[in-house]
CSV table of C-alpha atoms in Angstrom, one decimal:
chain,number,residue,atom,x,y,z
A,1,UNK,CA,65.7,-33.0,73.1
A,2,UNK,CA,63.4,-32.0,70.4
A,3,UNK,CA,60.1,-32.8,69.7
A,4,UNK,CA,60.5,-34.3,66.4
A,5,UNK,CA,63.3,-36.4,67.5
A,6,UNK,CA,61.6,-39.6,66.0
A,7,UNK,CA,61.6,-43.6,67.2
A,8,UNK,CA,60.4,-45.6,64.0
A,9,UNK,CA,59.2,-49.1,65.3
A,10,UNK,CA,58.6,-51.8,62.6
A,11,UNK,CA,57.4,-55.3,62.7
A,12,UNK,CA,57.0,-57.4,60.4
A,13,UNK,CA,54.9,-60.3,62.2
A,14,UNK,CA,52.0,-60.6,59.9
A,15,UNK,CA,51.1,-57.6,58.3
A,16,UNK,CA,53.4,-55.7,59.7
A,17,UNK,CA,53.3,-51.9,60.7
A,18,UNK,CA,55.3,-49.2,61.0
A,19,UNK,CA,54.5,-46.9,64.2
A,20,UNK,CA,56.9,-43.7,64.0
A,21,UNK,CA,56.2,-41.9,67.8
A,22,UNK,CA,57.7,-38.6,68.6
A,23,UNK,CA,59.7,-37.9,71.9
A,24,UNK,CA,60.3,-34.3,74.2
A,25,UNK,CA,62.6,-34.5,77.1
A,26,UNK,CA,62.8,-38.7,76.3
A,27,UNK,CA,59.0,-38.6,76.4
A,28,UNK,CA,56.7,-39.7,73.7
A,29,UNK,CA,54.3,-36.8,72.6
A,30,UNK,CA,50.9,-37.1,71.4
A,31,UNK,CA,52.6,-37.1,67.9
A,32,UNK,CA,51.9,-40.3,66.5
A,33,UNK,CA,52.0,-42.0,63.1
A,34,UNK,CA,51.1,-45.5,62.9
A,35,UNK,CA,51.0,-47.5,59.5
A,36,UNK,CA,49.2,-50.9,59.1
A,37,UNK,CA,51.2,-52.4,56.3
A,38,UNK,CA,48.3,-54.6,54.7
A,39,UNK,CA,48.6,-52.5,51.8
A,40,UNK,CA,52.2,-52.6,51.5
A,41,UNK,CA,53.3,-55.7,50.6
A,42,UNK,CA,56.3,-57.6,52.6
A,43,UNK,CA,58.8,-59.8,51.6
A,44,UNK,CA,61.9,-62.0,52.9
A,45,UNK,CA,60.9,-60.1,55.6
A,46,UNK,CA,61.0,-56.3,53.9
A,47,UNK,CA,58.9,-53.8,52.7
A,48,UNK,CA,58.8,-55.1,48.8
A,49,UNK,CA,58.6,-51.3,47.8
A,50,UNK,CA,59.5,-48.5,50.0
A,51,UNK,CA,58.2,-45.2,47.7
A,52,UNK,CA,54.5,-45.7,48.0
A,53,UNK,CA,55.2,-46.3,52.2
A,54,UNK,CA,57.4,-42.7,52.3
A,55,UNK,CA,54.8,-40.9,50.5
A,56,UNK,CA,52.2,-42.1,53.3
A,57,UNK,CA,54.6,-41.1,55.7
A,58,UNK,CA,55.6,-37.7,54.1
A,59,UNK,CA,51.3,-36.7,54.1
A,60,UNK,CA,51.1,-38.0,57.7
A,61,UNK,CA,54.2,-35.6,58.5
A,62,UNK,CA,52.6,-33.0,56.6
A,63,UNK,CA,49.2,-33.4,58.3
A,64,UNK,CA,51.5,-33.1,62.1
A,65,UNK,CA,53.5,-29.9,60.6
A,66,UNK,CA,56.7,-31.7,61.2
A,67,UNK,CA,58.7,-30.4,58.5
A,68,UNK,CA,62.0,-32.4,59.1
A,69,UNK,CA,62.8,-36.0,61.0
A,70,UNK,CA,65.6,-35.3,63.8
A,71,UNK,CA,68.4,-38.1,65.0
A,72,UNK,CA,65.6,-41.1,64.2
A,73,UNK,CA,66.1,-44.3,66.1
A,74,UNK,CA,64.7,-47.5,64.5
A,75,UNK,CA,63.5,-50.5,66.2
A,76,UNK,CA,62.7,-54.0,65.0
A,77,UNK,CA,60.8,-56.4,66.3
A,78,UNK,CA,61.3,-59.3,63.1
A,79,UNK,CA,60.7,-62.7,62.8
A,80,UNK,CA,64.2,-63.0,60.6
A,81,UNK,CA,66.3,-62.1,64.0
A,82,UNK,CA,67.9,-64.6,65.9
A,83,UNK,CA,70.0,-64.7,68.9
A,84,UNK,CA,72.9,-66.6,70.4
A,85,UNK,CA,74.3,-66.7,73.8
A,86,UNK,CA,78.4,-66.9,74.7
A,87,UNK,CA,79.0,-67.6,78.3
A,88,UNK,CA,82.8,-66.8,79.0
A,89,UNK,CA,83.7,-68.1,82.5
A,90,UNK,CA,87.0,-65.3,82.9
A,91,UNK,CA,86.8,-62.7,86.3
A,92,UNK,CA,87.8,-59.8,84.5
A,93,UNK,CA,85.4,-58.1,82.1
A,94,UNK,CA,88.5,-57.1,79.6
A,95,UNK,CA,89.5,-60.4,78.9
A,96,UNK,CA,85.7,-61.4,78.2
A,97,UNK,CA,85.2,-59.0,76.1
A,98,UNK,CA,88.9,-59.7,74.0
A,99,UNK,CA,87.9,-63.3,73.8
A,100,UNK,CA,84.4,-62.0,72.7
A,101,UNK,CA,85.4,-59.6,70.2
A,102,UNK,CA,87.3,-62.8,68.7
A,103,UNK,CA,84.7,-65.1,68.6
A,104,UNK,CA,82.2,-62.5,66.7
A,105,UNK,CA,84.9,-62.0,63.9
A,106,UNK,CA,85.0,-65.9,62.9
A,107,UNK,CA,81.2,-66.3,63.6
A,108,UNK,CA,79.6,-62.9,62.4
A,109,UNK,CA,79.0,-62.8,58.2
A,110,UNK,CA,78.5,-59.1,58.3
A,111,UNK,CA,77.4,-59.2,54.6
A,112,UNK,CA,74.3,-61.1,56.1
A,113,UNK,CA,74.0,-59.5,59.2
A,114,UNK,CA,74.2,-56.7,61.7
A,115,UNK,CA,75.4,-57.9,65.1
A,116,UNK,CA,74.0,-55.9,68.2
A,117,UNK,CA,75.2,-57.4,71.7
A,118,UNK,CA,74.9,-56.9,75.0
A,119,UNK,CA,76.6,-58.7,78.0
A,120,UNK,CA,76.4,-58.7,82.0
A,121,UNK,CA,78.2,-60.7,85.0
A,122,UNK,CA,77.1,-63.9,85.4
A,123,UNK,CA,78.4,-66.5,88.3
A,124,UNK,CA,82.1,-67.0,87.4
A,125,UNK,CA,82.0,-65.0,84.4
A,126,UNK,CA,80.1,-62.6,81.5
A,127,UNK,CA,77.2,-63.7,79.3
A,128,UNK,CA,77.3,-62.1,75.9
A,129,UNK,CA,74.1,-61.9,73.9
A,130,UNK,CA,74.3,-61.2,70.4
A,131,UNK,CA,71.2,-60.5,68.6
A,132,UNK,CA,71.6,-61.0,64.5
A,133,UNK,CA,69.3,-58.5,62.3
A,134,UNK,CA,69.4,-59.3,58.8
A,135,UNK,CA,71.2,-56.5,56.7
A,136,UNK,CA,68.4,-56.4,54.1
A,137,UNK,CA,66.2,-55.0,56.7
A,138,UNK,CA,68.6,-52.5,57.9
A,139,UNK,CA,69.1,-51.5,54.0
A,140,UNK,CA,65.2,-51.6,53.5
A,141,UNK,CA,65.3,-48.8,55.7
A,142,UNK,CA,68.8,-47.1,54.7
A,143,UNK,CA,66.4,-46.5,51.6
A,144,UNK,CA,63.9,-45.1,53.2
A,145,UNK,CA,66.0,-42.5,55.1
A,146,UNK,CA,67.0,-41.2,52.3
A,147,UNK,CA,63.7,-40.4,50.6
A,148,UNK,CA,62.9,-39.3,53.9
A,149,UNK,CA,66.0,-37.2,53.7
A,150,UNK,CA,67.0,-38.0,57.2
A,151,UNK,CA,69.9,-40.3,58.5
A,152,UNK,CA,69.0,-42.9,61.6
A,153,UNK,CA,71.5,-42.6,64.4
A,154,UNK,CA,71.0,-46.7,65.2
A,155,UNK,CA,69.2,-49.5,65.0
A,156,UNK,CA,68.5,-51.7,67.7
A,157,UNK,CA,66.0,-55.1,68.4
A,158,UNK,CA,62.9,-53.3,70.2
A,159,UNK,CA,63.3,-55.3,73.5
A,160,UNK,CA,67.0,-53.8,74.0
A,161,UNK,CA,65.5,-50.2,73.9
A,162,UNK,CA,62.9,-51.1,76.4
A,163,UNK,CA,65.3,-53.0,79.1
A,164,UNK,CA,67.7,-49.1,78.8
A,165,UNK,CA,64.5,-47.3,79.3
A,166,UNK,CA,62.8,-48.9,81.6
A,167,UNK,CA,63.4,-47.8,85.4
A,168,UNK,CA,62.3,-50.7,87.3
A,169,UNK,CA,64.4,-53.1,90.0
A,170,UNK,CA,66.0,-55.9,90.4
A,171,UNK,CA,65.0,-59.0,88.4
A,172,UNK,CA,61.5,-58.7,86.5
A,173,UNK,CA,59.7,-59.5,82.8
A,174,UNK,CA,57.8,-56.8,80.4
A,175,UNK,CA,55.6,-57.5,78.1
A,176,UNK,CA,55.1,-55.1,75.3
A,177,UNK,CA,52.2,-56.0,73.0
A,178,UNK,CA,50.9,-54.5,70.2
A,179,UNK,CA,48.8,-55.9,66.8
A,180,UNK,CA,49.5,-59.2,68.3
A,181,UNK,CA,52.3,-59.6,68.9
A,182,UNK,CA,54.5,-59.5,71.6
A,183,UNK,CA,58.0,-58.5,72.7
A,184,UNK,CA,59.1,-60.2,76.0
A,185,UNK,CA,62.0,-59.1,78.3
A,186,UNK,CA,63.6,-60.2,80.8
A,187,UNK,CA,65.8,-57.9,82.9
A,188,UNK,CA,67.6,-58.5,86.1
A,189,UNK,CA,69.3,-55.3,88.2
A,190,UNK,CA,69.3,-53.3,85.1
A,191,UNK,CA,71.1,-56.1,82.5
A,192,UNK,CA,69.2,-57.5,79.7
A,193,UNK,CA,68.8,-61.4,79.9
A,194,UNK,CA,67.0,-62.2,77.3
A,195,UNK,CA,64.2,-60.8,74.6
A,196,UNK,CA,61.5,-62.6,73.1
A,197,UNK,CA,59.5,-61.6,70.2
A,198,UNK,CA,57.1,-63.5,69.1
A,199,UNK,CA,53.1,-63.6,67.3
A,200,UNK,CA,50.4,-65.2,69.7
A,201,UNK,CA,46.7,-66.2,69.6
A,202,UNK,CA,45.3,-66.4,72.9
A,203,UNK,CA,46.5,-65.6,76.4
A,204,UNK,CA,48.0,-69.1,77.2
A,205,UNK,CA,50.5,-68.6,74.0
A,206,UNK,CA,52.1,-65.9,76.3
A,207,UNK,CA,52.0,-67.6,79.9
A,208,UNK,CA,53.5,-70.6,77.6
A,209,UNK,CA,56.5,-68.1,76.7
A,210,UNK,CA,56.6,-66.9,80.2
A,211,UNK,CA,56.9,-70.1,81.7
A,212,UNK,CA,59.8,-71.6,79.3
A,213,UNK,CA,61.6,-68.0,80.5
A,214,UNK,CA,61.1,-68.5,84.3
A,215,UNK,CA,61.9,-72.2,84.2
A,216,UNK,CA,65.2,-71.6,81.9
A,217,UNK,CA,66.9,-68.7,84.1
A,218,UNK,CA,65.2,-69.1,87.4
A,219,UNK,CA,66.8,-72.7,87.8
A,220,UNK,CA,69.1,-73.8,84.8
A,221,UNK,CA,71.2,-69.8,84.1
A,222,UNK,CA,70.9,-67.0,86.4
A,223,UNK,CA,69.4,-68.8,89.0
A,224,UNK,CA,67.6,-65.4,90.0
A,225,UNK,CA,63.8,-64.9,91.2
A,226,UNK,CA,61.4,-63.1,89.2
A,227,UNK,CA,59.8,-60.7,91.1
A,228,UNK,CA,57.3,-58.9,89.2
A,229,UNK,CA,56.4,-58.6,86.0
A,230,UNK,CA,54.2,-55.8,83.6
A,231,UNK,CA,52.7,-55.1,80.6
A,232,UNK,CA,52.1,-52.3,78.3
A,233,UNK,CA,49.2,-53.8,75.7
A,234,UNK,CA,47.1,-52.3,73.1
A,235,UNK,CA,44.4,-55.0,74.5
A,236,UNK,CA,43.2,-55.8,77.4
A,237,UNK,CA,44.9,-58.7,78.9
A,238,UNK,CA,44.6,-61.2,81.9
A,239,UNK,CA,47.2,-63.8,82.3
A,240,UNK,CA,48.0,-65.5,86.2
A,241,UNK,CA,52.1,-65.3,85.9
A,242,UNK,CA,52.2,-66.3,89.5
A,243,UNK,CA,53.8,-62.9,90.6
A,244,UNK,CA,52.5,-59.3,91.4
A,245,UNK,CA,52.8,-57.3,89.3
A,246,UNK,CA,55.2,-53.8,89.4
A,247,UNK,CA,52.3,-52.0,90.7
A,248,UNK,CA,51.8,-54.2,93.4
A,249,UNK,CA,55.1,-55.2,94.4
């Protein structure tokens, strides 16, 4: 893989920012351009206009001597994406995803949105998750590729691209903060369960989100024990979840 093979992370909790990180052999280098957008206005949830933010971005590459973006991946952590969760109680994993497949073509407006789903076995049968991202971010950004003259190979909510990346066991939540704000996921023997992503203020604000997690899948879903949990933060933070965490477990 090469080195300028790009992720481009964006939020738009509060101000915002735009962190585009730089991966070699699916490693991030030390490569880094991150973007507090204070000074570039958001609204409905976008970047109100893109040109000023590509010029930034064009210096910072200049100033990194990457002359070209390859196969960029972007991320979005955004208040306007919502989830919903189809539990289809059928044994075989074809007919669930049939009757699924169905289901998204009466529900889905993709003039509004851009679906991205994942699904896993649960009891008698398959839990879909279907995460909604609003199409005018994902156009928002199809114009920015272009000035950038470069083409993004997906777009995925940020918590999805943590659960495939991560290489941790059996059932566990990660807690990725950054500029307050945090992205919570829970993943049990390598499937997805649920992602969280939400702004918070003090430490209790995420126990509070841990805690409506634990209590909703440990005894009314999945019925499954958390066993750990960890956290990747750009601040230092101390919150008693009640389990060890991955180092200690």
């Amino acid at each position: 893989m090469a080195q300028n093979h790009c992720i481009f992370e964006y939020s738009n909790f509060g101000n915002g920012y735009l962190r585009i990180y730089f991966l070699k052999d699916n490693k991030p280098t030390e490569n880094e351009i991150f973007i507090d957008l204070e000074d570039y206005p958001i609204k409905d949830g976008v970047i109100a206009q893109v040109e000023p933010l590509v010029e930034k971005i064009k210096q910072e590459l200049k100033e990194l001597n990457i002359k070209n973006l390859q196969s960029p991946l972007l991320l979005l952590r955004c208040a306007e994406i919502h989830k919903n969760s189809l539990f289809l109680p059928v044994k075989s994993s074809f007919q669930a995803n049939s009757l699924y497949k169905k289901e998204m073509k009466l529900k889905t407006n993709k003039e509004l949105f851009v679906p991205i789903s994942n699904s896993y076995k649960s009891g008698i049968g398959y839990m879909f998750n279907t995460y909604y991202i609003p199409n005018i971010i994902v156009e928002s950004f199809n114009k920015i590729e272009k000035l950038l003259n470069t083409e993004f190979v997906g777009v995925q909510p940020l918590g999805m691209f943590l659960s495939e990346k991560l290489d941790y066991k059996g059932t566990y939540v990660y807690f990725y903060i950054k500029q307050k704000v945090c992205t919570m996921i829970m993943v049990s023997d390598k499937d997805l369960i649920t992602s969280y992503d939400f702004e918070y203020k003090t430490e209790k604000d995420i126990l509070s989100r841990f805690l409506l997690v634990a209590t909703k899948h440990e005894f009314e879903v999945e019925k499954k024990e958390i066993s750990y949990y960890d956290i990747d933060s750009d601040e230092p933070i101390f919150v008693n979840f009640g389990i060890k965490r991955i180092e200690n477990k």
